[in-house]
Every structure is written in C-alpha cells, then in structure tokens.
mmCIF file of C-alpha atoms in Angstrom:
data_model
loop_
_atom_site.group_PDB
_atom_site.id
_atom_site.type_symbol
_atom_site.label_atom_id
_atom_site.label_comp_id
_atom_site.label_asym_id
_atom_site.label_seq_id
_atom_site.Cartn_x
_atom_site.Cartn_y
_atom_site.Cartn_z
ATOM 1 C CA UNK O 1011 -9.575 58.409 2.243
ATOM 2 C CA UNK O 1012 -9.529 61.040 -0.373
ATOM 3 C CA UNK O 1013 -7.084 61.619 -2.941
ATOM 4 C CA UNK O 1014 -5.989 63.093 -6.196
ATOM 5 C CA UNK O 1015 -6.923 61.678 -9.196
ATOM 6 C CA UNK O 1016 -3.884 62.138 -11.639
ATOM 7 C CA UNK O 1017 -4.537 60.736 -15.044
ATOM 8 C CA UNK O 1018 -6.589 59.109 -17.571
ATOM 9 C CA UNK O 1019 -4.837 56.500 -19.199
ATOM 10 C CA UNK O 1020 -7.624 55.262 -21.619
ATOM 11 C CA UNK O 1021 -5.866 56.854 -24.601
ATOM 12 C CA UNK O 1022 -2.628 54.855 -24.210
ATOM 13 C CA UNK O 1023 -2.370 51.350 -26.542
ATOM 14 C CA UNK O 1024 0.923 50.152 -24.752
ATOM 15 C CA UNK O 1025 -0.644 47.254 -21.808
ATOM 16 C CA UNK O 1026 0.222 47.669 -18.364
ATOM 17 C CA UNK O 1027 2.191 44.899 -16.996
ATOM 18 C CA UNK O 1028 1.811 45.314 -13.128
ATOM 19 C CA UNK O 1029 3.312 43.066 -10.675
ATOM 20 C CA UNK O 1030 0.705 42.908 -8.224
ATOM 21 C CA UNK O 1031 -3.259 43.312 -8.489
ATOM 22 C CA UNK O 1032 -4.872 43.694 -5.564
ATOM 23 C CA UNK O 1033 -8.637 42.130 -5.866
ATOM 24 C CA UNK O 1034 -11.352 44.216 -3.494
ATOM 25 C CA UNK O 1035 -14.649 43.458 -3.180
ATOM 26 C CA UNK O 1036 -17.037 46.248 -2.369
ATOM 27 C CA UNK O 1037 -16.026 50.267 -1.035
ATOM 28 C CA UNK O 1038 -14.931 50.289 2.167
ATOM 29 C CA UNK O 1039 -11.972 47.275 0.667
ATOM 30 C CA UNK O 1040 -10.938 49.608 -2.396
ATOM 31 C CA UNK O 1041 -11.155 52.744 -0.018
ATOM 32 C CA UNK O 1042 -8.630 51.005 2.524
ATOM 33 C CA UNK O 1043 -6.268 51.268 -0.439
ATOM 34 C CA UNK O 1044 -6.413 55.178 -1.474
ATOM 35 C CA UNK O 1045 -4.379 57.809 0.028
ATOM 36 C CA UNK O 1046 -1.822 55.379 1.764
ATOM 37 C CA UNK O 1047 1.674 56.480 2.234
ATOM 38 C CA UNK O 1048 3.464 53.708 0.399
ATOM 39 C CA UNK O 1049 2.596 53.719 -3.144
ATOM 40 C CA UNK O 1050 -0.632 55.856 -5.121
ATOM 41 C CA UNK O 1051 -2.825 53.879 -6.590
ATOM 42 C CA UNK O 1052 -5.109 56.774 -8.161
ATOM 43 C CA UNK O 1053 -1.993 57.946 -10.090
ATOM 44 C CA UNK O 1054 -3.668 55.984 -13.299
ATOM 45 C CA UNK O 1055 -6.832 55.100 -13.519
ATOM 46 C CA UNK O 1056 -8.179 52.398 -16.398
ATOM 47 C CA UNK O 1057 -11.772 52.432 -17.632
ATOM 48 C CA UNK O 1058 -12.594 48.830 -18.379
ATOM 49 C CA UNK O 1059 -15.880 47.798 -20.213
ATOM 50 C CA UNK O 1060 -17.397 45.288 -18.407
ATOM 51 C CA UNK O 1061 -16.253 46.322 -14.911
ATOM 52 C CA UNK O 1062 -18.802 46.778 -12.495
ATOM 53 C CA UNK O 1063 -21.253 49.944 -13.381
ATOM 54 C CA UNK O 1064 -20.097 51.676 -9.821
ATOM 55 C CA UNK O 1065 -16.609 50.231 -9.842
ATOM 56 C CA UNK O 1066 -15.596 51.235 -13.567
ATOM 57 C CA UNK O 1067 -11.544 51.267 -13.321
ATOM 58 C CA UNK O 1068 -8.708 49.812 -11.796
ATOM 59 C CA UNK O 1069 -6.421 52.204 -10.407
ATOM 60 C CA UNK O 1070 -3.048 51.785 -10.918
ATOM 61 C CA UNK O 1071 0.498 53.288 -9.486
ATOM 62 C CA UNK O 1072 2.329 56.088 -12.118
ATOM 63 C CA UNK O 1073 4.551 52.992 -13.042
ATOM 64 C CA UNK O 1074 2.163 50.624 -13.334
ATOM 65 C CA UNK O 1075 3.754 48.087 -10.998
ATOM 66 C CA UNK O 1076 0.405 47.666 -8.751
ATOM 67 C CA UNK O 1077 -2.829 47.720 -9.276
ATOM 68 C CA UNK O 1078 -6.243 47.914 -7.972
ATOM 69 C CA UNK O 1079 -9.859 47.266 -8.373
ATOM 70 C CA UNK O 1080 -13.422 46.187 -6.953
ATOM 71 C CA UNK O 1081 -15.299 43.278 -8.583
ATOM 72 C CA UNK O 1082 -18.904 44.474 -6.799
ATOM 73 C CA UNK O 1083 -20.190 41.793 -4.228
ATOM 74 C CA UNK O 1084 -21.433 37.924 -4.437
ATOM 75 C CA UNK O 1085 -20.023 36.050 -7.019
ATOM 76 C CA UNK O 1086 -21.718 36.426 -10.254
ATOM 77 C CA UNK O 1087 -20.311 40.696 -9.541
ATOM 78 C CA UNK O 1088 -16.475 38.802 -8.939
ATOM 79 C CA UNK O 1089 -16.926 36.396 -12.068
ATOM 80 C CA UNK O 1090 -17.804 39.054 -14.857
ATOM 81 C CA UNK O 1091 -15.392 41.619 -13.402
ATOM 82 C CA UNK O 1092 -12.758 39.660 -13.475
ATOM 83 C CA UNK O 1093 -13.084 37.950 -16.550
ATOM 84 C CA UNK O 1094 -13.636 41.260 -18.164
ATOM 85 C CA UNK O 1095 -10.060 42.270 -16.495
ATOM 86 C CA UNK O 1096 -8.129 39.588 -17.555
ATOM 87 C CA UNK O 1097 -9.602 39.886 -21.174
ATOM 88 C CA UNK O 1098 -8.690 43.721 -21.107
ATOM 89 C CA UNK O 1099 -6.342 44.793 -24.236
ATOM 90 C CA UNK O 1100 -5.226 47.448 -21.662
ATOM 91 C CA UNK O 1101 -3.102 44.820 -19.482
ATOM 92 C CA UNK O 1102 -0.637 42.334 -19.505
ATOM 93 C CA UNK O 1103 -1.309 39.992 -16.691
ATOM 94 C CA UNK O 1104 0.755 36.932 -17.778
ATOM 95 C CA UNK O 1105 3.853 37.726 -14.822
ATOM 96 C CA UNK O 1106 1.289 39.516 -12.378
ATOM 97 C CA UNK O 1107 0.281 38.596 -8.305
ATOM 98 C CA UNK O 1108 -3.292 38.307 -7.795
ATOM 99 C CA UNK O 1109 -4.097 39.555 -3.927
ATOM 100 C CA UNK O 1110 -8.118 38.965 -3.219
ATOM 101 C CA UNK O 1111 -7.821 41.047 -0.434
ATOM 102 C CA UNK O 1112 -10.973 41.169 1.979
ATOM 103 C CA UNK O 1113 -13.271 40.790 4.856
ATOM 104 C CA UNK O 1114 -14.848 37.652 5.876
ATOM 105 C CA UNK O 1115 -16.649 35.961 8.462
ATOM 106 C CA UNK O 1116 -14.275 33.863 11.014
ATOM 107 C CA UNK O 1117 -14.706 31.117 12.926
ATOM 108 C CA UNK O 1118 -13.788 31.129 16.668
ATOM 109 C CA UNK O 1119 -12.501 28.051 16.765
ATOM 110 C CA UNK O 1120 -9.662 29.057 14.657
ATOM 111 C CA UNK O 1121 -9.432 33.102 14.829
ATOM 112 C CA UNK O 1122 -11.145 36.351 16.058
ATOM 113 C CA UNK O 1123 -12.283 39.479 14.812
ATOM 114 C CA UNK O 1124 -9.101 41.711 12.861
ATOM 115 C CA UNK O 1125 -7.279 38.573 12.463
ATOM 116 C CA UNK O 1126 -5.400 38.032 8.726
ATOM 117 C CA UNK O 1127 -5.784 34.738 6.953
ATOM 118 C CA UNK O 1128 -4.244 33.345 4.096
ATOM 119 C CA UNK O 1129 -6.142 30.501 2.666
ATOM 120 C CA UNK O 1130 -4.954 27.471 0.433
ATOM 121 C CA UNK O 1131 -8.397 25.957 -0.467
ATOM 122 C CA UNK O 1132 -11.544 27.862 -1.448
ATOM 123 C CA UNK O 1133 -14.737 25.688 -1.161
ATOM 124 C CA UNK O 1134 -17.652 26.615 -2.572
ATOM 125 C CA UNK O 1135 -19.372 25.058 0.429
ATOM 126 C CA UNK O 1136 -23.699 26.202 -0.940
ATOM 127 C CA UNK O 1137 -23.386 24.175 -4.039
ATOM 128 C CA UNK O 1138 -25.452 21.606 -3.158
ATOM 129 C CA UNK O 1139 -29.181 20.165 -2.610
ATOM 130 C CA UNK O 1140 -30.929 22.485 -0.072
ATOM 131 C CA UNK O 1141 -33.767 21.067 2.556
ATOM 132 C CA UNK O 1142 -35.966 23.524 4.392
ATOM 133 C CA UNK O 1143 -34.858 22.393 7.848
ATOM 134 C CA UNK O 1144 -38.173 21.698 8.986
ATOM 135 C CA UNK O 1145 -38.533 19.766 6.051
ATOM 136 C CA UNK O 1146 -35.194 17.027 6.494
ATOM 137 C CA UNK O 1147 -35.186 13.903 6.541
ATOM 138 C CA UNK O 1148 -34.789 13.755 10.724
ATOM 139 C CA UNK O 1149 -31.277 11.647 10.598
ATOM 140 C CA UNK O 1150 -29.958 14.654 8.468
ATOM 141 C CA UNK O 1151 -27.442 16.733 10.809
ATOM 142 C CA UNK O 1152 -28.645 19.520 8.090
ATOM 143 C CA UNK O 1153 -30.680 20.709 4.960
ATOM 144 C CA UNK O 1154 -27.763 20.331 2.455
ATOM 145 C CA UNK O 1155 -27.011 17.463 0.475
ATOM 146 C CA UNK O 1156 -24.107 17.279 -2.143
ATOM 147 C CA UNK O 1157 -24.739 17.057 -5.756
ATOM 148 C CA UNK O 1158 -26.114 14.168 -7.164
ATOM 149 C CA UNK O 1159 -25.757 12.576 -3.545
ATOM 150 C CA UNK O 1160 -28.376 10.770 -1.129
ATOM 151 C CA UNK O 1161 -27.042 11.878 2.317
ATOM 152 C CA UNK O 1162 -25.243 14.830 3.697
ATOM 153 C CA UNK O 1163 -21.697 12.610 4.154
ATOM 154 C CA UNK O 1164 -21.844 11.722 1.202
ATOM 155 C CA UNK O 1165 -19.079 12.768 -1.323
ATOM 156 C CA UNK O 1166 -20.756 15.022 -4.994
ATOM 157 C CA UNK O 1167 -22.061 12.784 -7.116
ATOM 158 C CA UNK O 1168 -22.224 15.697 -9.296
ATOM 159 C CA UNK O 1169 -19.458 18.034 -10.053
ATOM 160 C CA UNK O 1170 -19.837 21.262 -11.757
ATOM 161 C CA UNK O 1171 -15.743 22.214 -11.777
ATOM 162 C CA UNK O 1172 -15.877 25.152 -9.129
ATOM 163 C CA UNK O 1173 -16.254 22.776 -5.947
ATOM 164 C CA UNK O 1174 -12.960 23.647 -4.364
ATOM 165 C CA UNK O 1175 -10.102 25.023 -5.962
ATOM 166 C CA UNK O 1176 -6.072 24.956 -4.617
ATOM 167 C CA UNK O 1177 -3.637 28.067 -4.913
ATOM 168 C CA UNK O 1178 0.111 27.741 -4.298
ATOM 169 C CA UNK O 1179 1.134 27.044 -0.831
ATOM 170 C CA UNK O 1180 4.307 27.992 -0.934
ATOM 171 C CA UNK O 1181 3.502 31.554 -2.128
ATOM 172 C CA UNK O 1182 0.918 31.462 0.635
ATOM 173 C CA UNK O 1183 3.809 31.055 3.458
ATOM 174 C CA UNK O 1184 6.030 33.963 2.067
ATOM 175 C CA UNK O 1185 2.417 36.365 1.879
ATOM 176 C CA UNK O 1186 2.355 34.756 5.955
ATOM 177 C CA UNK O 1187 5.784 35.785 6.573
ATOM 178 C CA UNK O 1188 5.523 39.615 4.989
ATOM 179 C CA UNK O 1189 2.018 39.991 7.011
ATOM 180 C CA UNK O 1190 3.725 38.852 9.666
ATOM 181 C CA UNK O 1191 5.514 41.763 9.935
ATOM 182 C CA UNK O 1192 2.756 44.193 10.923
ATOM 183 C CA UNK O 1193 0.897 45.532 13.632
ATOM 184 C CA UNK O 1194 -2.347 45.022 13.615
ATOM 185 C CA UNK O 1195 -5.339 47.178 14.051
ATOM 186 C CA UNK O 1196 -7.641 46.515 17.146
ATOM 187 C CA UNK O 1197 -10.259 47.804 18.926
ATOM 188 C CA UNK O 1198 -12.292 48.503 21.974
ATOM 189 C CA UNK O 1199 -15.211 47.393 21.107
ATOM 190 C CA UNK O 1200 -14.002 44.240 19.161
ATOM 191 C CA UNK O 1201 -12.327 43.387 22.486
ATOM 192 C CA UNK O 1202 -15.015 43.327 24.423
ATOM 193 C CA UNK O 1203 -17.455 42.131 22.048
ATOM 194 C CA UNK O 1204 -15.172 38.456 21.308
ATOM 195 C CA UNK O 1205 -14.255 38.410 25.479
ATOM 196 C CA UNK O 1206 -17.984 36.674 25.102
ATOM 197 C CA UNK O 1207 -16.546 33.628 23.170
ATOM 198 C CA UNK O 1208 -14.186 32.748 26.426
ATOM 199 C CA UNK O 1209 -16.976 31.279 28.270
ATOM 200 C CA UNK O 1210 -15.853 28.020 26.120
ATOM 201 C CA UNK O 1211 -12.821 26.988 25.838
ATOM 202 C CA UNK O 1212 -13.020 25.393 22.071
ATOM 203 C CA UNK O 1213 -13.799 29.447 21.140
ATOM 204 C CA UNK O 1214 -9.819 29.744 22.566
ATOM 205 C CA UNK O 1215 -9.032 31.662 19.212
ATOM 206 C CA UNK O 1216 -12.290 33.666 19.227
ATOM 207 C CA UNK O 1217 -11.463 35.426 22.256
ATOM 208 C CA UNK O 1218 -7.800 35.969 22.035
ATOM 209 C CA UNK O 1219 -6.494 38.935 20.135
ATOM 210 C CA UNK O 1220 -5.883 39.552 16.269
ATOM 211 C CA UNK O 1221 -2.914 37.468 14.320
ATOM 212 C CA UNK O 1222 -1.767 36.012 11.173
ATOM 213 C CA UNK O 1223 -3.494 33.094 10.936
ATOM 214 C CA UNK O 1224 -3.166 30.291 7.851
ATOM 215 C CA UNK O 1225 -7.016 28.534 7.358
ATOM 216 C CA UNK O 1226 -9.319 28.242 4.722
ATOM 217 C CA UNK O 1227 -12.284 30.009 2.872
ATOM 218 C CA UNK O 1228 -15.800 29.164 2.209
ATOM 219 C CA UNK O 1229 -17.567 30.720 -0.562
ATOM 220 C CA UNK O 1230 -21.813 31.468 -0.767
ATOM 221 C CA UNK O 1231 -23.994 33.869 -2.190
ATOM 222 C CA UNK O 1232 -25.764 33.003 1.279
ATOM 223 C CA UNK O 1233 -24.485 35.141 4.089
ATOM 224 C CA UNK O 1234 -25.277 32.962 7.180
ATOM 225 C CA UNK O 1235 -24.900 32.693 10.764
ATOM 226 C CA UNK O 1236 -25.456 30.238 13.729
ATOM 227 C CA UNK O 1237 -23.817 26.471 14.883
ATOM 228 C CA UNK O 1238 -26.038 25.012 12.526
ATOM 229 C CA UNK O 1239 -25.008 26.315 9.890
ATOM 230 C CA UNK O 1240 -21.432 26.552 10.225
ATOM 231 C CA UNK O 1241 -20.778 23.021 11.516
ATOM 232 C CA UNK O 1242 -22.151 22.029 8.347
ATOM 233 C CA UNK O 1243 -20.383 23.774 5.931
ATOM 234 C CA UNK O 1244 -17.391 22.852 8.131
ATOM 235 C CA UNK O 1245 -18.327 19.121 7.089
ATOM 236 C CA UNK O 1246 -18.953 20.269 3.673
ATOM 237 C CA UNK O 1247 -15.037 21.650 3.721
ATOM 238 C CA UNK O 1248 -13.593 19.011 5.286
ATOM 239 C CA UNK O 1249 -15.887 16.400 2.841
ATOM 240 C CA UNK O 1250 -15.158 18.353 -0.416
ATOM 241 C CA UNK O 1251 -11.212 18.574 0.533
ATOM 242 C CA UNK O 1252 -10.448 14.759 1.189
ATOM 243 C CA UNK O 1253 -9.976 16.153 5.233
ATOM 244 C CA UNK O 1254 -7.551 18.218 4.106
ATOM 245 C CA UNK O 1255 -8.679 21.714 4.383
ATOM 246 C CA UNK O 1256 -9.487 23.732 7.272
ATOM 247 C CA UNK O 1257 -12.730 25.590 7.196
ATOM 248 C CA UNK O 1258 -12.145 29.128 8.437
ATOM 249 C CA UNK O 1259 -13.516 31.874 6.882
ATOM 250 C CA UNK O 1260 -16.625 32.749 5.191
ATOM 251 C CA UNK O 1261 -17.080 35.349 1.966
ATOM 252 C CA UNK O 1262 -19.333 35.379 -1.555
ATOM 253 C CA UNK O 1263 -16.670 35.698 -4.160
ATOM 254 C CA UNK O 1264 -13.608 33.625 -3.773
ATOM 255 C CA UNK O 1265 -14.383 30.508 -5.988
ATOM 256 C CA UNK O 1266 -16.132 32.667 -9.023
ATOM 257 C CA UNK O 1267 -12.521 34.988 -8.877
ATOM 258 C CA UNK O 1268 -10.789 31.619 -8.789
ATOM 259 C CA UNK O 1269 -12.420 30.147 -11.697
ATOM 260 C CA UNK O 1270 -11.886 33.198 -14.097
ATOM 261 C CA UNK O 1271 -8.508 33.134 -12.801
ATOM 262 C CA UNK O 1272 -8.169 29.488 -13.685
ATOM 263 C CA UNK O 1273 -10.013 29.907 -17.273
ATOM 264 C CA UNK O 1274 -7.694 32.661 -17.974
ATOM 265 C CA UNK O 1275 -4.771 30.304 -17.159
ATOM 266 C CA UNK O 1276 -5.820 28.021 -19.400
ATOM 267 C CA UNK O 1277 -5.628 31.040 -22.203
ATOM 268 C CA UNK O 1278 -2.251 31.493 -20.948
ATOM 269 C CA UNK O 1279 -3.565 35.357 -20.091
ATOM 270 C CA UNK O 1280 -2.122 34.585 -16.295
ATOM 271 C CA UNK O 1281 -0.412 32.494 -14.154
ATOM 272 C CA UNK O 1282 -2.369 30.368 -11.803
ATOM 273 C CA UNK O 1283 0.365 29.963 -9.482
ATOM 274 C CA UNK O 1284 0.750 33.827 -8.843
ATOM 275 C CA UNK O 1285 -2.537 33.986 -6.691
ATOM 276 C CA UNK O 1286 -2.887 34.871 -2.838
ATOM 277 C CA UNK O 1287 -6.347 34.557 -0.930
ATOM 278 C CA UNK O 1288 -6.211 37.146 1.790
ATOM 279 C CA UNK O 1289 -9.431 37.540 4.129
ATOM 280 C CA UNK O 1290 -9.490 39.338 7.294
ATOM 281 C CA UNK O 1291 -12.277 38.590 9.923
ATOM 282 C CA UNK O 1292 -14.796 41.636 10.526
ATOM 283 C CA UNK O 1293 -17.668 39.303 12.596
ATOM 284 C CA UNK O 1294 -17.990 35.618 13.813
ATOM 285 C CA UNK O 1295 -20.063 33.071 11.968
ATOM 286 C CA UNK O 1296 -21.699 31.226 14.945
ATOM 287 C CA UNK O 1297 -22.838 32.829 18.247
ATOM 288 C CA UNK O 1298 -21.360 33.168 21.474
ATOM 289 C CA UNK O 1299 -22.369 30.680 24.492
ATOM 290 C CA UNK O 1300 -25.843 32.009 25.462
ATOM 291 C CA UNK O 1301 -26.698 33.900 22.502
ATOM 292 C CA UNK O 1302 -28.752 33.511 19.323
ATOM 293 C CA UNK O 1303 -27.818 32.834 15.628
ATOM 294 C CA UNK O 1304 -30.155 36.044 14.605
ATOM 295 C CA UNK O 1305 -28.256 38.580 17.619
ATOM 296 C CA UNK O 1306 -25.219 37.302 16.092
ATOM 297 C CA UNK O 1307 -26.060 38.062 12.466
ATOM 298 C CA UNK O 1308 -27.994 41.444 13.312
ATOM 299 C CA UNK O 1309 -25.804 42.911 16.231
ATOM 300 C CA UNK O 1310 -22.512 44.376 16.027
ATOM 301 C CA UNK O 1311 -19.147 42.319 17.159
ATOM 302 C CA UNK O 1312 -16.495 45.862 16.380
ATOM 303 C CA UNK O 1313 -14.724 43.719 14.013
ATOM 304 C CA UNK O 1314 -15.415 45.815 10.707
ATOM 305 C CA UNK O 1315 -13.190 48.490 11.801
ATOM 306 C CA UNK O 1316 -10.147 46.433 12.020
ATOM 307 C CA UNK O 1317 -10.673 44.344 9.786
ATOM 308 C CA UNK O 1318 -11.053 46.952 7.038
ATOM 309 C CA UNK O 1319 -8.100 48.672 8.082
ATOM 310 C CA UNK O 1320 -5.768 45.643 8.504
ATOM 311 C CA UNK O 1321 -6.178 44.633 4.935
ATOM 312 C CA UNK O 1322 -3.848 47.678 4.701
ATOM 313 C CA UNK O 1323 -1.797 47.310 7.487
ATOM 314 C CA UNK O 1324 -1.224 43.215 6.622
ATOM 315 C CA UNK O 1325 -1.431 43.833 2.740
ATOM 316 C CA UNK O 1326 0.439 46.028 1.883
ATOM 317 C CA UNK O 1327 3.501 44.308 3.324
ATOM 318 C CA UNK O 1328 3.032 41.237 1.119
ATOM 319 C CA UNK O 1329 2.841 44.019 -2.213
ATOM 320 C CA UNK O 1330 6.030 45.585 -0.527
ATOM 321 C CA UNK O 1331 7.300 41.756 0.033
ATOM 322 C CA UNK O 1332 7.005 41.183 -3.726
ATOM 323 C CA UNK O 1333 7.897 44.404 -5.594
ATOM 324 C CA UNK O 1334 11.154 44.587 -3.243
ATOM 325 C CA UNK O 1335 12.314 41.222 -4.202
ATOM 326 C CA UNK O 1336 11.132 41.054 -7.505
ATOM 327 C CA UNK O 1337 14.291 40.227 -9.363
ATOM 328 C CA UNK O 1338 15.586 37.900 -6.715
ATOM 329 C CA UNK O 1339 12.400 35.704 -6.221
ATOM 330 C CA UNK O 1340 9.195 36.636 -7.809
ATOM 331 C CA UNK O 1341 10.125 37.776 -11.240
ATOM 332 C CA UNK O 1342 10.435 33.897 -12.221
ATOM 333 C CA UNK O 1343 7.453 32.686 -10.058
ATOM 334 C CA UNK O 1344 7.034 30.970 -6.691
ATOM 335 C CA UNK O 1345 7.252 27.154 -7.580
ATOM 336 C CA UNK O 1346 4.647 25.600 -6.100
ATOM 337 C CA UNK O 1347 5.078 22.350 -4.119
ATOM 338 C CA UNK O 1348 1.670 21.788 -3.795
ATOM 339 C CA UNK O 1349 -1.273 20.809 -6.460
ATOM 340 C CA UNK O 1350 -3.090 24.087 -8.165
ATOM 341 C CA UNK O 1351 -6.005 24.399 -9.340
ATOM 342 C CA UNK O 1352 -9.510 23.238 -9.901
ATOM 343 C CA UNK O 1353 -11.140 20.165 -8.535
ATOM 344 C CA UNK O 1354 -11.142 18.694 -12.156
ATOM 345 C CA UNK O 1355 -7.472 19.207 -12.558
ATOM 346 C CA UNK O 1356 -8.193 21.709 -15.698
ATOM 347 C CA UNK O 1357 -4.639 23.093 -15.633
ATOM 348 C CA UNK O 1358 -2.702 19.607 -15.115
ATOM 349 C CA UNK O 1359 -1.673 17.427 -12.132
ATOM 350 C CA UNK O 1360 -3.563 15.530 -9.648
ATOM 351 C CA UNK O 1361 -5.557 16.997 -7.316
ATOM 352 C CA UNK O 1362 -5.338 15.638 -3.764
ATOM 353 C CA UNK O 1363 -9.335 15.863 -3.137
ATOM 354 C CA UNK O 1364 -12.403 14.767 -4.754
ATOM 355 C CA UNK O 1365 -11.976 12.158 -7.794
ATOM 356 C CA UNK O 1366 -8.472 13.007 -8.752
ATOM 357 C CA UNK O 1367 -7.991 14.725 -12.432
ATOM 358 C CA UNK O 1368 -10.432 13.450 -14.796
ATOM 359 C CA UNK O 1369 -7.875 14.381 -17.159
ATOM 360 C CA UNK O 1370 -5.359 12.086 -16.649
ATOM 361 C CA UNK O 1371 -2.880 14.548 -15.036
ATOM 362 C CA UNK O 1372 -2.564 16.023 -18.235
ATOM 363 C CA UNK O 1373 -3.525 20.046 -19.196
ATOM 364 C CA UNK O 1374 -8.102 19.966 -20.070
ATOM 365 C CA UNK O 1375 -8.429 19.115 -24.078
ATOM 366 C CA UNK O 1376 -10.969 20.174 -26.406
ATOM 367 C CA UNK O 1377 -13.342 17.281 -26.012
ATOM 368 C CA UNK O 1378 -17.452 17.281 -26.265
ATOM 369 C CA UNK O 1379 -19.438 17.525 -23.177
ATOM 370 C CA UNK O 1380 -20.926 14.046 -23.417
ATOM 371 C CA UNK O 1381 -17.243 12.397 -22.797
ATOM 372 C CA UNK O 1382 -16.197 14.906 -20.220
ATOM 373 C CA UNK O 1383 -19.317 14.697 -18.111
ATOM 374 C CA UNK O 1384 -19.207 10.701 -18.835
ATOM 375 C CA UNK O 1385 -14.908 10.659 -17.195
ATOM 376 C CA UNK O 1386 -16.441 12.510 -14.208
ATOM 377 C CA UNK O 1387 -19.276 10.449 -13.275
ATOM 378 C CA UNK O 1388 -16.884 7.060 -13.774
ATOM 379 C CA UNK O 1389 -14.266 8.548 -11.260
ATOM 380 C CA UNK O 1390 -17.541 9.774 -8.573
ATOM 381 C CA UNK O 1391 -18.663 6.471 -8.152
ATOM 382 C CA UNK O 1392 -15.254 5.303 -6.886
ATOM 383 C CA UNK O 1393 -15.580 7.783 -3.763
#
C-alpha cells in the first residue's frame, strides 16, 4: 500500500518517546501497516545505523506516539535490529508497548489459517542436540536431544539463557480483548484448503474458521513441517515450560527480539513488562490426514492472505486499545500477575519453569562466568 513519505527526522536531537512499537518481520508485515486509515506511520521516518540494510528506518506517526519497523527475517536479522533500536539516541523507549506483530505457522489442533494469537511463552524449541533421523538411537521418538541431556525427555542439562522466555499475561488478556473486537479477514481458498483437516476430529480447530486465539510460540531458524516434527517440538514446549505452555505457533524471531528486549531491561532502556507477542497463522505446520509433510510445506493452504491482512485488522485495535486509554491504564504500566522474563530469572523473580532463578529471585549481578555457569549446572541436576 503506497503512501506519502512526509519527513526526515534525522536532523532532530529531541528522542521520540512513542507509546507503541509495532515489531514486523519481513515486507509484506511492514507493508500491512502503510496507508491505513487510522494513524500514518510514514509521517516520520528514522534512519537507524544498524537496522537492517533493506529495512533502514522505523516509521513513525507526526506525533510520535507509534511506531514501526522490520527487523529482516530469522533471528540473528531480529537480534541486531533490535538491539540497535533500543540503543538508538533517537528514542526514548523506557514507557513504550512492544507489538511483534506477525505471521506464523499454526497448529490445527489449536487454530487455523487467519487466526490471531497472543502468546505468553516463547520457546526456542531448535536449541538442542540434533540426530539425522536415520541416524537415532531407535527408542528416540526424534533426532533432538536437549542440551547437555542423554534422552529426548530429558530436561537441558545445559542452558544458554534464551530457552523460553515469559511476557506479562495480564497485558496479554487486554491485547485479547481489543483484538477481539475485529472482523477478521478470510478467504476462499483458505476455506477450502483447512476443510481437509476435518477428516480428524483432534484437527477440530484446523478446520473451523479464523478467531482470537491465546497459545504459544516456538522459535527456529529451521522452518519445518510434518507430525514428526511438530509433535516434537510440542514435547520440547511442554518439557522446557514445566507443562505449562501451550505449543501453538511456529516463527524464527521471537526469542532473539525477546532477549534484546530483556538485555535492554536490564539497562533500564525499556520495560519488560510492556511487551505483546502477536502471530497470526498464514499455513499449518503438520499435514492434513492423507497428505505428505513435503505437499504441506511446498503447496499452498490460502492462509498468507489473511493472515497478512489481519495483523491489521486485529492489531491495530490493541494500538487503538492503548493510545485511547493511555492516561487511565497504560501510562503507569500493566502490572503483571504473572513471572517475566528469561528462563534464568535475569530481571528478578522466580520463574515457574526450568531450574527456578539461579539468582536467587533477586535482579542478575555482575559476577564472572565461572560462578554463573557453576549456579546453573547445581540447580539442572535437581530436574
């Protein structure tokens, strides 16, 4: 969607302070967001060094309340463009909303094709040991092994910090209830494509029409597909998260945005509890009954559509949910009521997976390597 570009605000020393940023990932999720009726966010436009080289600026509104950019794809793109952002002299980021807002992979237990999810954990489920298949041990259910581990069930014996990490759930369920309140994009083809997933009746949710559905996010570089597969790194989500989360949807950048976001935190350059993960579902990640892993990677399922444009149509009601109540609620933040954060508990608290902080509850100190990585491997062995 085309649109005017209005200024150049390079030149100007003052930091923009915007209440929302709104995190995209490659074109098509920036492009969703230009030449809407509700706000423009080409009105300013930021060169920052160390964005991506063919997503240069974040685009902002003429008042600087919202904001936009695109990290670039896969998670090393989503790590350096964000930490370049929220190291930027040009912004103030300490009050602001962080929206990743994005298309993912679904699974059909849980949702279909154009659906809207709002996740609480992010795991970063391809961190492990890797097995050719053909080359398993043959009582392995799969190829991957955690960390440090002996057996696929087994809980990281081995953790590098980015495992899983927690954003506020109580934010989460007012971004549910603003989504809530729009209609959703669907298709033709996306209809018929997912009326292939009600041959069995666990795919329930697969065939059923798009909604606003609360479930979690995997994060790999490694864009797969098949049952294989994804029952795995469902056992990998449900290991990883003490049972607690609910693997849903599947993406490349989540837990690399996360942990800038969290290192930043710990700077006190933003607020870790002012984060929403938003992923909409453009294509299943396991085949339909009577179909093959590789048709459903290489054929097309008519979700992209939708779920392009109801990043829009669902996100834009959660920026219009928080610059409209502003004063009242988010000015001050959104207390959370649940744990935040990484898996080591970097920004205080306890979380309620893996080993528990390995910081006593308390904010990370400056310590050495050799005693940190010495407090982790004390608390794995109690798993």
């Amino acid at each position: 969607m085309a649109a005017v570009l209005q200024s150049d605000d390079n030149d100007k020393t003052k930091p923009i302070a915007p209440k929302v940023v709104i995190i995209s990932m490659f074109d098509s999720e920036g492009d969703v967001w230009y030449g809407i009726p509700e706000f423009n966010l080409l009105a300013r436009n930021i060169t920052v060094p160390g964005l991506s080289p063919i997503f240069p600026d974040v685009h902002c509104t003429s008042d600087g309340s919202v904001c936009q950019l695109t990290t670039g794809e896969a998670e090393i793109n989503a790590a350096t463009t964000i930490t370049s952002l929220v190291n930027s002299p040009s912004f103030d980021l300490t009050k602001t909303y962080f929206m990743i807002a994005g298309i993912a992979g679904v699974n059909p237990m849980l949702a279909t094709t154009g659906s809207v999810t709002f996740a609480r954990y992010a795991v970063q489920v391809a961190l492990q040991y890797e097995f050719d298949a053909r080359d398993k041990p043959a009582d392995f259910p799969t190829g991957y092994v955690p960390q440090g581990s002996f057996r696929p069930d087994q809980y990281p014996q081995e953790l590098y910090g980015t495992e899983v990490f927690e954003v506020n759930d109580a934010l989460r369920k007012l971004a549910v209830g603003y989504a809530k309140q729009a209609t959703l994009n669907d298709t033709l083809a996306a209809q018929q494509y997912r009326a292939n997933y009600k041959t069995n009746s666990v795919f329930a949710a697969g065939a059923e029409g798009p909604s606003i559905v609360e479930c979690d996010t995997a994060t790999s570089d490694n864009f797969w597909s098949g049952t294989l597969l994804s029952e795995a790194f469902e056992n990998t989500t449900t290991l990883f998260t003490n049972g607690t989360g609910v693997y849903c949807t599947t993406q490349q950048e989540d837990n690399a945005t996360l942990e800038s976001l969290m290192r930043a935190a710990k700077a006190g350059l933003v607020d870790f509890s002012r984060i929403i993960i938003m992923r909409t579902a453009s294509d299943f990640d396991r085949e339909f009954p009577g179909q093959t892993a590789a048709a459903n990677l290489f054929g097309n399922p008519g979700g992209f559509i939708p779920s392009i444009l109801n990043i829009h149509l669902a996100g834009v009601k959660v920026v219009q949910g928080i610059i409209d109540n502003w004063d009242g609620t988010f000015a001050a933040g959104v207390a959370p009521t649940n744990y935040i954060g990484d898996i080591w508990g970097s920004l205080g608290g306890n979380p309620d997976f893996g080993p528990g902080s390995i910081f006593g509850g308390q904010n990370a100190p400056v310590q050495s390597f050799r005693t940190l990585r010495n407090g982790i491997r004390l608390a794995l062995r109690s798993l």
